[in-house]
């Protein structure tokens, strides 16, 4: 981890003793105050640590500081002048956490239940799980035309019930992820990942070798849906991270549909000619969402064909 200096702000409750749960929230540019307001509606043996990973927005920082000051839970706000990235930022959050379990929660999430924190605390008390993923939904996400493609794709592949998620237990997201402190001490996030994508799944693959990963129903809504163009850009950014997964976890990733389709497309000629056509179709407003989603998934697999 870098030695980058942090600006710290603690609320009046922070000096209290060691809690059972540390809720860890990174953000960069997004406004996490709606999530903080939702967490403020609950009480329990928990603390909040939030990291501004280089937003460079004084007005946003002031709003977050005010929300932290008013939070009825012990809370710390750490600010960085420069962005460290998804893995380094989450590892840094853990360095501030004092609990026996950490809940990684993305800043663009909203709990779906008024007893969201209580449900996690109850699970900790009953089972002391090594790792548990609560899942996510789109229940509270506003329906916007420019997010329709992402909504369709996420609803199809990501917003799954716990029973279905448990079939590939290592496939988790840091959007709503509970981790026991000793597990994270043994396996932190790989800071070699850059940009967007796969660092959380890679972590799950490592952890699943030694500890069970429990899938439960304690969802939070993902509010941060993307436009089709932004989603395509993220897929392009993720190609190097996918290659890193292939190199280090080939036996696991080779069973994933994205890998299998990429292997098929690797044998297809003239990828450089037809791949942009898939992207162009997916970004075109008007055609049926199902066909646009299929085109974007094929585009992603065609990108990943370079890594398999």
PDB file of C-alpha atoms in Angstrom:
ATOM      1  CA  UNK A   1       0.000   0.000   0.000  1.00  0.00           C
ATOM      2  CA  UNK A   2       1.207   3.516  -0.708  1.00  0.00           C
ATOM      3  CA  UNK A   3       2.174   5.903   2.059  1.00  0.00           C
ATOM      4  CA  UNK A   4      -0.312   8.498   0.842  1.00  0.00           C
ATOM      5  CA  UNK A   5      -1.441  10.774   3.668  1.00  0.00           C
ATOM      6  CA  UNK A   6      -5.044  10.703   4.823  1.00  0.00           C
ATOM      7  CA  UNK A   7      -7.229  13.438   6.241  1.00  0.00           C
ATOM      8  CA  UNK A   8      -9.284  11.880   9.032  1.00  0.00           C
ATOM      9  CA  UNK A   9     -12.540  13.018  10.610  1.00  0.00           C
ATOM     10  CA  UNK A  10     -14.109  11.049  13.476  1.00  0.00           C
ATOM     11  CA  UNK A  11     -17.586  11.603  14.829  1.00  0.00           C
ATOM     12  CA  UNK A  12     -18.142  11.924  18.618  1.00  0.00           C
ATOM     13  CA  UNK A  13     -19.062   8.222  18.936  1.00  0.00           C
ATOM     14  CA  UNK A  14     -15.866   6.897  17.299  1.00  0.00           C
ATOM     15  CA  UNK A  15     -13.888   6.491  20.579  1.00  0.00           C
ATOM     16  CA  UNK A  16     -16.380   3.859  21.756  1.00  0.00           C
ATOM     17  CA  UNK A  17     -15.183   0.264  22.191  1.00  0.00           C
ATOM     18  CA  UNK A  18     -14.666  -2.458  19.599  1.00  0.00           C
ATOM     19  CA  UNK A  19     -17.907  -3.184  17.667  1.00  0.00           C
ATOM     20  CA  UNK A  20     -19.052  -6.462  16.137  1.00  0.00           C
ATOM     21  CA  UNK A  21     -19.299  -5.086  12.590  1.00  0.00           C
ATOM     22  CA  UNK A  22     -17.320  -2.522  10.584  1.00  0.00           C
ATOM     23  CA  UNK A  23     -19.227  -1.181   7.555  1.00  0.00           C
ATOM     24  CA  UNK A  24     -16.623  -0.152   4.980  1.00  0.00           C
ATOM     25  CA  UNK A  25     -17.638   2.226   2.177  1.00  0.00           C
ATOM     26  CA  UNK A  26     -15.313   3.557  -0.546  1.00  0.00           C
ATOM     27  CA  UNK A  27     -16.374   6.272  -2.962  1.00  0.00           C
ATOM     28  CA  UNK A  28     -14.932   8.414  -5.728  1.00  0.00           C
ATOM     29  CA  UNK A  29     -17.159  11.155  -7.067  1.00  0.00           C
ATOM     30  CA  UNK A  30     -20.417   9.424  -6.126  1.00  0.00           C
ATOM     31  CA  UNK A  31     -22.467  10.938  -3.303  1.00  0.00           C
ATOM     32  CA  UNK A  32     -22.652   8.388  -0.454  1.00  0.00           C
ATOM     33  CA  UNK A  33     -24.921  10.501   1.775  1.00  0.00           C
ATOM     34  CA  UNK A  34     -28.162   8.678   0.775  1.00  0.00           C
ATOM     35  CA  UNK A  35     -26.538   5.420   1.917  1.00  0.00           C
ATOM     36  CA  UNK A  36     -25.356   7.051   5.150  1.00  0.00           C
ATOM     37  CA  UNK A  37     -28.893   8.364   5.749  1.00  0.00           C
ATOM     38  CA  UNK A  38     -30.270   4.839   5.288  1.00  0.00           C
ATOM     39  CA  UNK A  39     -27.714   3.391   7.717  1.00  0.00           C
ATOM     40  CA  UNK A  40     -28.601   6.145  10.210  1.00  0.00           C
ATOM     41  CA  UNK A  41     -32.106   4.685  10.510  1.00  0.00           C
ATOM     42  CA  UNK A  42     -30.683   1.630  12.277  1.00  0.00           C
ATOM     43  CA  UNK A  43     -28.795   1.121  15.496  1.00  0.00           C
ATOM     44  CA  UNK A  44     -26.673  -1.803  16.581  1.00  0.00           C
ATOM     45  CA  UNK A  45     -23.159  -2.907  17.432  1.00  0.00           C
ATOM     46  CA  UNK A  46     -21.595  -1.500  14.285  1.00  0.00           C
ATOM     47  CA  UNK A  47     -19.296   1.257  13.089  1.00  0.00           C
ATOM     48  CA  UNK A  48     -18.879   2.980   9.721  1.00  0.00           C
ATOM     49  CA  UNK A  49     -15.607   3.767   7.943  1.00  0.00           C
ATOM     50  CA  UNK A  50     -15.910   5.681   4.686  1.00  0.00           C
ATOM     51  CA  UNK A  51     -13.096   6.519   2.262  1.00  0.00           C
ATOM     52  CA  UNK A  52     -13.025   9.331  -0.288  1.00  0.00           C
ATOM     53  CA  UNK A  53     -10.635   7.783  -2.805  1.00  0.00           C
ATOM     54  CA  UNK A  54      -9.476  10.984  -4.467  1.00  0.00           C
ATOM     55  CA  UNK A  55     -12.746  12.689  -5.435  1.00  0.00           C
ATOM     56  CA  UNK A  56     -11.156  16.154  -5.042  1.00  0.00           C
ATOM     57  CA  UNK A  57     -14.586  17.676  -4.423  1.00  0.00           C
ATOM     58  CA  UNK A  58     -14.588  19.890  -1.306  1.00  0.00           C
ATOM     59  CA  UNK A  59     -18.356  20.410  -1.398  1.00  0.00           C
ATOM     60  CA  UNK A  60     -18.993  16.657  -1.504  1.00  0.00           C
ATOM     61  CA  UNK A  61     -16.475  16.098   1.298  1.00  0.00           C
ATOM     62  CA  UNK A  62     -18.258  18.690   3.435  1.00  0.00           C
ATOM     63  CA  UNK A  63     -21.613  16.917   2.937  1.00  0.00           C
ATOM     64  CA  UNK A  64     -20.086  13.575   3.852  1.00  0.00           C
ATOM     65  CA  UNK A  65     -18.431  15.043   6.942  1.00  0.00           C
ATOM     66  CA  UNK A  66     -21.748  16.495   8.086  1.00  0.00           C
ATOM     67  CA  UNK A  67     -23.472  13.145   7.570  1.00  0.00           C
ATOM     68  CA  UNK A  68     -20.734  11.346   9.503  1.00  0.00           C
ATOM     69  CA  UNK A  69     -21.001  13.843  12.362  1.00  0.00           C
ATOM     70  CA  UNK A  70     -24.739  13.170  12.676  1.00  0.00           C
ATOM     71  CA  UNK A  71     -24.555   9.388  12.295  1.00  0.00           C
ATOM     72  CA  UNK A  72     -25.853   7.498  15.370  1.00  0.00           C
ATOM     73  CA  UNK A  73     -23.062   4.946  14.908  1.00  0.00           C
ATOM     74  CA  UNK A  74     -19.318   5.365  15.544  1.00  0.00           C
ATOM     75  CA  UNK A  75     -17.909   6.625  12.255  1.00  0.00           C
ATOM     76  CA  UNK A  76     -14.637   7.674  10.640  1.00  0.00           C
ATOM     77  CA  UNK A  77     -14.208   9.582   7.367  1.00  0.00           C
ATOM     78  CA  UNK A  78     -10.848   9.245   5.582  1.00  0.00           C
ATOM     79  CA  UNK A  79      -9.948  11.404   2.574  1.00  0.00           C
ATOM     80  CA  UNK A  80      -7.219  10.854  -0.005  1.00  0.00           C
ATOM     81  CA  UNK A  81      -5.856  13.499  -2.355  1.00  0.00           C
ATOM     82  CA  UNK A  82      -5.259  10.980  -5.167  1.00  0.00           C
ATOM     83  CA  UNK A  83      -7.162   7.921  -6.294  1.00  0.00           C
ATOM     84  CA  UNK A  84      -5.692   4.567  -5.230  1.00  0.00           C
ATOM     85  CA  UNK A  85      -8.164   2.263  -6.958  1.00  0.00           C
ATOM     86  CA  UNK A  86     -10.669  -0.364  -5.964  1.00  0.00           C
ATOM     87  CA  UNK A  87      -8.356  -2.916  -4.334  1.00  0.00           C
ATOM     88  CA  UNK A  88      -6.000  -0.529  -2.549  1.00  0.00           C
ATOM     89  CA  UNK A  89      -8.894   1.584  -1.317  1.00  0.00           C
ATOM     90  CA  UNK A  90     -10.671  -1.371   0.249  1.00  0.00           C
ATOM     91  CA  UNK A  91      -7.467  -2.645   1.831  1.00  0.00           C
ATOM     92  CA  UNK A  92      -6.960   0.820   3.296  1.00  0.00           C
ATOM     93  CA  UNK A  93     -10.480   0.819   4.738  1.00  0.00           C
ATOM     94  CA  UNK A  94      -9.718  -2.423   6.575  1.00  0.00           C
ATOM     95  CA  UNK A  95      -6.717  -0.754   8.212  1.00  0.00           C
ATOM     96  CA  UNK A  96      -9.174   1.538  10.050  1.00  0.00           C
ATOM     97  CA  UNK A  97     -11.722  -1.169  10.929  1.00  0.00           C
ATOM     98  CA  UNK A  98     -11.907  -2.388  14.528  1.00  0.00           C
ATOM     99  CA  UNK A  99     -14.565  -5.103  14.352  1.00  0.00           C
ATOM    100  CA  UNK A 100     -14.333  -8.856  13.998  1.00  0.00           C
ATOM    101  CA  UNK A 101     -16.308  -8.732  10.740  1.00  0.00           C
ATOM    102  CA  UNK A 102     -16.184  -6.269   7.844  1.00  0.00           C
ATOM    103  CA  UNK A 103     -19.114  -5.417   5.579  1.00  0.00           C
ATOM    104  CA  UNK A 104     -17.937  -4.023   2.252  1.00  0.00           C
ATOM    105  CA  UNK A 105     -20.742  -1.866   0.909  1.00  0.00           C
ATOM    106  CA  UNK A 106     -20.506   0.228  -2.249  1.00  0.00           C
ATOM    107  CA  UNK A 107     -21.446   3.881  -1.965  1.00  0.00           C
ATOM    108  CA  UNK A 108     -24.158   3.597  -4.649  1.00  0.00           C
ATOM    109  CA  UNK A 109     -26.102   0.951  -2.715  1.00  0.00           C
ATOM    110  CA  UNK A 110     -29.232   1.264  -0.557  1.00  0.00           C
ATOM    111  CA  UNK A 111     -30.345  -1.444   1.911  1.00  0.00           C
ATOM    112  CA  UNK A 112     -33.559  -3.155   0.850  1.00  0.00           C
ATOM    113  CA  UNK A 113     -34.619  -3.932   4.419  1.00  0.00           C
ATOM    114  CA  UNK A 114     -35.101  -1.638   7.433  1.00  0.00           C
ATOM    115  CA  UNK A 115     -33.270  -4.319   9.452  1.00  0.00           C
ATOM    116  CA  UNK A 116     -30.313  -4.640   7.080  1.00  0.00           C
ATOM    117  CA  UNK A 117     -27.602  -4.085   9.722  1.00  0.00           C
ATOM    118  CA  UNK A 118     -29.531  -6.130  12.295  1.00  0.00           C
ATOM    119  CA  UNK A 119     -29.687  -9.079   9.888  1.00  0.00           C
ATOM    120  CA  UNK A 120     -25.919  -9.020   9.394  1.00  0.00           C
ATOM    121  CA  UNK A 121     -25.328  -8.757  13.148  1.00  0.00           C
ATOM    122  CA  UNK A 122     -27.698 -11.656  13.756  1.00  0.00           C
ATOM    123  CA  UNK A 123     -25.831 -13.794  11.206  1.00  0.00           C
ATOM    124  CA  UNK A 124     -22.515 -12.937  12.893  1.00  0.00           C
ATOM    125  CA  UNK A 125     -23.878 -13.883  16.321  1.00  0.00           C
ATOM    126  CA  UNK A 126     -25.428 -17.156  15.104  1.00  0.00           C
ATOM    127  CA  UNK A 127     -22.840 -18.473  12.641  1.00  0.00           C
ATOM    128  CA  UNK A 128     -19.661 -16.367  12.786  1.00  0.00           C
ATOM    129  CA  UNK A 129     -19.303 -16.844   9.018  1.00  0.00           C
ATOM    130  CA  UNK A 130     -15.941 -16.599   7.303  1.00  0.00           C
ATOM    131  CA  UNK A 131     -17.506 -14.902   4.258  1.00  0.00           C
ATOM    132  CA  UNK A 132     -21.109 -14.139   3.335  1.00  0.00           C
ATOM    133  CA  UNK A 133     -22.588 -12.347   0.341  1.00  0.00           C
ATOM    134  CA  UNK A 134     -26.003 -10.737   0.738  1.00  0.00           C
ATOM    135  CA  UNK A 135     -26.735 -10.176  -2.932  1.00  0.00           C
ATOM    136  CA  UNK A 136     -28.079  -7.098  -4.614  1.00  0.00           C
ATOM    137  CA  UNK A 137     -31.214  -5.986  -6.378  1.00  0.00           C
ATOM    138  CA  UNK A 138     -32.552  -3.177  -8.530  1.00  0.00           C
ATOM    139  CA  UNK A 139     -35.702  -2.751  -6.435  1.00  0.00           C
ATOM    140  CA  UNK A 140     -35.102   0.907  -5.542  1.00  0.00           C
ATOM    141  CA  UNK A 141     -33.211   1.945  -8.676  1.00  0.00           C
ATOM    142  CA  UNK A 142     -35.131   4.540 -10.709  1.00  0.00           C
ATOM    143  CA  UNK A 143     -36.233   3.388 -14.158  1.00  0.00           C
ATOM    144  CA  UNK A 144     -34.319   5.531 -16.655  1.00  0.00           C
ATOM    145  CA  UNK A 145     -34.303   5.024 -20.394  1.00  0.00           C
ATOM    146  CA  UNK A 146     -30.536   5.497 -20.651  1.00  0.00           C
ATOM    147  CA  UNK A 147     -29.989   2.760 -18.044  1.00  0.00           C
ATOM    148  CA  UNK A 148     -32.374   0.239 -19.602  1.00  0.00           C
ATOM    149  CA  UNK A 149     -29.665  -1.954 -21.129  1.00  0.00           C
ATOM    150  CA  UNK A 150     -27.658  -2.193 -17.905  1.00  0.00           C
ATOM    151  CA  UNK A 151     -30.840  -2.921 -15.954  1.00  0.00           C
ATOM    152  CA  UNK A 152     -31.722  -5.746 -18.326  1.00  0.00           C
ATOM    153  CA  UNK A 153     -28.247  -7.266 -18.140  1.00  0.00           C
ATOM    154  CA  UNK A 154     -27.899  -6.950 -14.364  1.00  0.00           C
ATOM    155  CA  UNK A 155     -31.368  -8.358 -13.774  1.00  0.00           C
ATOM    156  CA  UNK A 156     -30.500 -11.369 -15.894  1.00  0.00           C
ATOM    157  CA  UNK A 157     -27.067 -12.257 -14.494  1.00  0.00           C
ATOM    158  CA  UNK A 158     -26.395 -10.437 -11.215  1.00  0.00           C
ATOM    159  CA  UNK A 159     -29.627 -10.042  -9.237  1.00  0.00           C
ATOM    160  CA  UNK A 160     -29.938 -13.714  -8.385  1.00  0.00           C
ATOM    161  CA  UNK A 161     -31.442 -15.517  -5.352  1.00  0.00           C
ATOM    162  CA  UNK A 162     -29.036 -16.951  -2.811  1.00  0.00           C
ATOM    163  CA  UNK A 163     -29.741 -20.540  -3.873  1.00  0.00           C
ATOM    164  CA  UNK A 164     -28.652 -19.768  -7.416  1.00  0.00           C
ATOM    165  CA  UNK A 165     -25.637 -17.679  -6.352  1.00  0.00           C
ATOM    166  CA  UNK A 166     -24.449 -20.544  -4.163  1.00  0.00           C
ATOM    167  CA  UNK A 167     -23.862 -22.709  -7.261  1.00  0.00           C
ATOM    168  CA  UNK A 168     -20.748 -20.588  -7.964  1.00  0.00           C
ATOM    169  CA  UNK A 169     -19.951 -19.455  -4.413  1.00  0.00           C
ATOM    170  CA  UNK A 170     -16.723 -17.665  -5.310  1.00  0.00           C
ATOM    171  CA  UNK A 171     -18.552 -15.310  -7.678  1.00  0.00           C
ATOM    172  CA  UNK A 172     -19.138 -12.470  -5.238  1.00  0.00           C
ATOM    173  CA  UNK A 173     -19.133  -8.679  -5.438  1.00  0.00           C
ATOM    174  CA  UNK A 174     -17.847  -6.169  -2.909  1.00  0.00           C
ATOM    175  CA  UNK A 175     -21.155  -4.335  -3.154  1.00  0.00           C
ATOM    176  CA  UNK A 176     -22.581  -6.206  -0.118  1.00  0.00           C
ATOM    177  CA  UNK A 177     -19.934  -8.568   1.214  1.00  0.00           C
ATOM    178  CA  UNK A 178     -19.319  -9.715   4.803  1.00  0.00           C
ATOM    179  CA  UNK A 179     -15.793 -10.913   5.670  1.00  0.00           C
ATOM    180  CA  UNK A 180     -14.402 -12.126   8.973  1.00  0.00           C
ATOM    181  CA  UNK A 181     -11.288 -10.258  10.092  1.00  0.00           C
ATOM    182  CA  UNK A 182      -9.003 -13.298  10.254  1.00  0.00           C
ATOM    183  CA  UNK A 183      -9.974 -14.306   6.716  1.00  0.00           C
ATOM    184  CA  UNK A 184      -9.108 -10.871   5.392  1.00  0.00           C
ATOM    185  CA  UNK A 185      -5.833 -10.863   7.319  1.00  0.00           C
ATOM    186  CA  UNK A 186      -4.896 -13.990   5.364  1.00  0.00           C
ATOM    187  CA  UNK A 187      -6.323 -12.870   1.995  1.00  0.00           C
ATOM    188  CA  UNK A 188      -6.584  -9.171   1.167  1.00  0.00           C
ATOM    189  CA  UNK A 189      -7.503  -7.714  -2.237  1.00  0.00           C
ATOM    190  CA  UNK A 190      -4.865  -8.064  -4.955  1.00  0.00           C
ATOM    191  CA  UNK A 191      -3.541  -4.546  -5.572  1.00  0.00           C
ATOM    192  CA  UNK A 192      -2.167  -5.615  -8.947  1.00  0.00           C
ATOM    193  CA  UNK A 193      -5.622  -5.196 -10.484  1.00  0.00           C
ATOM    194  CA  UNK A 194      -6.140  -1.897 -12.271  1.00  0.00           C
ATOM    195  CA  UNK A 195      -9.228  -0.147 -13.578  1.00  0.00           C
ATOM    196  CA  UNK A 196     -12.590  -1.872 -13.396  1.00  0.00           C
ATOM    197  CA  UNK A 197     -13.655  -5.441 -12.863  1.00  0.00           C
ATOM    198  CA  UNK A 198     -12.770  -8.915 -11.556  1.00  0.00           C
ATOM    199  CA  UNK A 199     -10.759  -8.013  -8.439  1.00  0.00           C
ATOM    200  CA  UNK A 200     -13.631  -9.104  -6.179  1.00  0.00           C
ATOM    201  CA  UNK A 201     -14.262 -12.376  -8.016  1.00  0.00           C
ATOM    202  CA  UNK A 202     -10.524 -13.142  -7.969  1.00  0.00           C
ATOM    203  CA  UNK A 203     -10.527 -12.575  -4.207  1.00  0.00           C
ATOM    204  CA  UNK A 204     -13.480 -14.960  -3.914  1.00  0.00           C
ATOM    205  CA  UNK A 205     -11.603 -17.598  -5.893  1.00  0.00           C
ATOM    206  CA  UNK A 206      -8.635 -17.421  -3.506  1.00  0.00           C
ATOM    207  CA  UNK A 207     -10.748 -17.447  -0.375  1.00  0.00           C
ATOM    208  CA  UNK A 208     -12.971 -20.322  -1.546  1.00  0.00           C
ATOM    209  CA  UNK A 209      -9.939 -22.637  -1.469  1.00  0.00           C
ATOM    210  CA  UNK A 210      -9.812 -22.428   2.337  1.00  0.00           C
ATOM    211  CA  UNK A 211     -13.122 -21.085   3.670  1.00  0.00           C
ATOM    212  CA  UNK A 212     -16.806 -21.579   2.840  1.00  0.00           C
ATOM    213  CA  UNK A 213     -18.579 -18.645   1.190  1.00  0.00           C
ATOM    214  CA  UNK A 214     -22.150 -18.359   2.389  1.00  0.00           C
ATOM    215  CA  UNK A 215     -24.844 -16.797   0.211  1.00  0.00           C
ATOM    216  CA  UNK A 216     -27.781 -15.225   2.053  1.00  0.00           C
ATOM    217  CA  UNK A 217     -30.811 -13.060   1.315  1.00  0.00           C
ATOM    218  CA  UNK A 218     -29.978  -9.627   2.734  1.00  0.00           C
ATOM    219  CA  UNK A 219     -29.927  -7.552  -0.404  1.00  0.00           C
ATOM    220  CA  UNK A 220     -29.151  -3.937  -1.151  1.00  0.00           C
ATOM    221  CA  UNK A 221     -30.197  -2.060  -4.265  1.00  0.00           C
ATOM    222  CA  UNK A 222     -27.547  -1.095  -6.789  1.00  0.00           C
ATOM    223  CA  UNK A 223     -28.416   2.487  -7.704  1.00  0.00           C
ATOM    224  CA  UNK A 224     -25.367   3.099  -9.886  1.00  0.00           C
ATOM    225  CA  UNK A 225     -26.564   1.722 -13.193  1.00  0.00           C
ATOM    226  CA  UNK A 226     -24.570   2.864 -16.225  1.00  0.00           C
ATOM    227  CA  UNK A 227     -25.409   4.011 -19.704  1.00  0.00           C
ATOM    228  CA  UNK A 228     -24.716   1.504 -22.459  1.00  0.00           C
ATOM    229  CA  UNK A 229     -21.612   3.416 -23.547  1.00  0.00           C
ATOM    230  CA  UNK A 230     -20.194   3.559 -20.015  1.00  0.00           C
ATOM    231  CA  UNK A 231     -20.845  -0.154 -19.565  1.00  0.00           C
ATOM    232  CA  UNK A 232     -19.029  -0.931 -22.825  1.00  0.00           C
ATOM    233  CA  UNK A 233     -16.127   1.271 -21.701  1.00  0.00           C
ATOM    234  CA  UNK A 234     -15.900  -0.679 -18.435  1.00  0.00           C
ATOM    235  CA  UNK A 235     -15.806  -3.973 -20.318  1.00  0.00           C
ATOM    236  CA  UNK A 236     -12.924  -2.598 -22.370  1.00  0.00           C
ATOM    237  CA  UNK A 237     -11.111  -1.595 -19.172  1.00  0.00           C
ATOM    238  CA  UNK A 238     -11.625  -5.053 -17.673  1.00  0.00           C
ATOM    239  CA  UNK A 239      -9.779  -7.037 -20.358  1.00  0.00           C
ATOM    240  CA  UNK A 240      -6.421  -6.887 -18.576  1.00  0.00           C
ATOM    241  CA  UNK A 241      -8.006  -7.941 -15.300  1.00  0.00           C
ATOM    242  CA  UNK A 242      -9.710 -10.869 -17.025  1.00  0.00           C
ATOM    243  CA  UNK A 243      -6.329 -11.927 -18.416  1.00  0.00           C
ATOM    244  CA  UNK A 244      -4.944 -11.820 -14.875  1.00  0.00           C
ATOM    245  CA  UNK A 245      -7.722 -14.168 -13.722  1.00  0.00           C
ATOM    246  CA  UNK A 246      -7.056 -16.561 -16.618  1.00  0.00           C
ATOM    247  CA  UNK A 247      -3.372 -16.670 -15.704  1.00  0.00           C
ATOM    248  CA  UNK A 248      -3.896 -17.295 -11.988  1.00  0.00           C
ATOM    249  CA  UNK A 249      -7.219 -19.194 -11.731  1.00  0.00           C
ATOM    250  CA  UNK A 250      -7.545 -21.008 -15.032  1.00  0.00           C
ATOM    251  CA  UNK A 251      -9.155 -24.119 -13.562  1.00  0.00           C
ATOM    252  CA  UNK A 252     -11.997 -22.048 -12.093  1.00  0.00           C
ATOM    253  CA  UNK A 253     -12.510 -19.425 -14.801  1.00  0.00           C
ATOM    254  CA  UNK A 254     -12.554 -22.077 -17.550  1.00  0.00           C
ATOM    255  CA  UNK A 255     -16.022 -23.111 -16.311  1.00  0.00           C
ATOM    256  CA  UNK A 256     -17.455 -19.594 -16.638  1.00  0.00           C
ATOM    257  CA  UNK A 257     -19.677 -18.867 -19.668  1.00  0.00           C
ATOM    258  CA  UNK A 258     -17.666 -15.691 -20.421  1.00  0.00           C
ATOM    259  CA  UNK A 259     -14.508 -17.791 -20.779  1.00  0.00           C
ATOM    260  CA  UNK A 260     -16.170 -20.508 -22.845  1.00  0.00           C
ATOM    261  CA  UNK A 261     -17.659 -18.031 -25.308  1.00  0.00           C
ATOM    262  CA  UNK A 262     -14.350 -16.155 -25.509  1.00  0.00           C
ATOM    263  CA  UNK A 263     -12.611 -19.413 -26.444  1.00  0.00           C
ATOM    264  CA  UNK A 264     -15.103 -19.998 -29.253  1.00  0.00           C
ATOM    265  CA  UNK A 265     -14.755 -16.443 -30.535  1.00  0.00           C
ATOM    266  CA  UNK A 266     -10.962 -16.679 -30.444  1.00  0.00           C
ATOM    267  CA  UNK A 267     -11.205 -19.078 -33.382  1.00  0.00           C
ATOM    268  CA  UNK A 268     -13.454 -16.730 -35.363  1.00  0.00           C
ATOM    269  CA  UNK A 269     -11.660 -14.803 -38.115  1.00  0.00           C
ATOM    270  CA  UNK A 270     -11.677 -11.021 -38.654  1.00  0.00           C
ATOM    271  CA  UNK A 271     -12.556 -10.124 -35.055  1.00  0.00           C
ATOM    272  CA  UNK A 272     -11.211  -6.624 -35.549  1.00  0.00           C
ATOM    273  CA  UNK A 273     -13.848  -6.064 -38.233  1.00  0.00           C
ATOM    274  CA  UNK A 274     -17.008  -7.492 -36.657  1.00  0.00           C
ATOM    275  CA  UNK A 275     -16.330  -6.735 -33.004  1.00  0.00           C
ATOM    276  CA  UNK A 276     -16.983  -2.983 -33.406  1.00  0.00           C
ATOM    277  CA  UNK A 277     -20.265  -3.853 -35.141  1.00  0.00           C
ATOM    278  CA  UNK A 278     -21.441  -5.700 -32.022  1.00  0.00           C
ATOM    279  CA  UNK A 279     -20.650  -2.656 -29.904  1.00  0.00           C
ATOM    280  CA  UNK A 280     -22.376  -0.296 -32.330  1.00  0.00           C
ATOM    281  CA  UNK A 281     -25.538  -2.413 -32.313  1.00  0.00           C
ATOM    282  CA  UNK A 282     -25.564  -2.657 -28.509  1.00  0.00           C
ATOM    283  CA  UNK A 283     -25.268   1.133 -28.210  1.00  0.00           C
ATOM    284  CA  UNK A 284     -28.060   1.793 -30.703  1.00  0.00           C
ATOM    285  CA  UNK A 285     -31.337   2.905 -29.149  1.00  0.00           C
ATOM    286  CA  UNK A 286     -34.394   1.252 -30.674  1.00  0.00           C
ATOM    287  CA  UNK A 287     -33.679  -2.459 -31.177  1.00  0.00           C
ATOM    288  CA  UNK A 288     -35.099  -4.884 -28.591  1.00  0.00           C
ATOM    289  CA  UNK A 289     -33.224  -4.854 -25.283  1.00  0.00           C
ATOM    290  CA  UNK A 290     -32.720  -8.629 -25.400  1.00  0.00           C
ATOM    291  CA  UNK A 291     -30.840  -8.447 -28.692  1.00  0.00           C
ATOM    292  CA  UNK A 292     -28.809  -5.423 -27.569  1.00  0.00           C
ATOM    293  CA  UNK A 293     -27.874  -7.213 -24.343  1.00  0.00           C
ATOM    294  CA  UNK A 294     -26.872 -10.302 -26.309  1.00  0.00           C
ATOM    295  CA  UNK A 295     -24.723  -8.153 -28.596  1.00  0.00           C
ATOM    296  CA  UNK A 296     -22.995  -6.475 -25.647  1.00  0.00           C
ATOM    297  CA  UNK A 297     -22.285  -9.818 -23.986  1.00  0.00           C
ATOM    298  CA  UNK A 298     -20.799 -11.070 -27.253  1.00  0.00           C
ATOM    299  CA  UNK A 299     -18.755  -7.878 -27.506  1.00  0.00           C
ATOM    300  CA  UNK A 300     -17.354  -8.490 -24.022  1.00  0.00           C
ATOM    301  CA  UNK A 301     -16.520 -12.103 -24.921  1.00  0.00           C
ATOM    302  CA  UNK A 302     -14.836 -10.925 -28.115  1.00  0.00           C
ATOM    303  CA  UNK A 303     -12.683  -8.577 -26.043  1.00  0.00           C
ATOM    304  CA  UNK A 304     -11.829 -11.412 -23.653  1.00  0.00           C
ATOM    305  CA  UNK A 305     -10.909 -13.641 -26.629  1.00  0.00           C
ATOM    306  CA  UNK A 306      -7.597 -11.796 -26.660  1.00  0.00           C
ATOM    307  CA  UNK A 307      -6.857 -13.151 -23.157  1.00  0.00           C
ATOM    308  CA  UNK A 308      -7.742 -16.846 -23.517  1.00  0.00           C
TER     309      UNK A 308
END
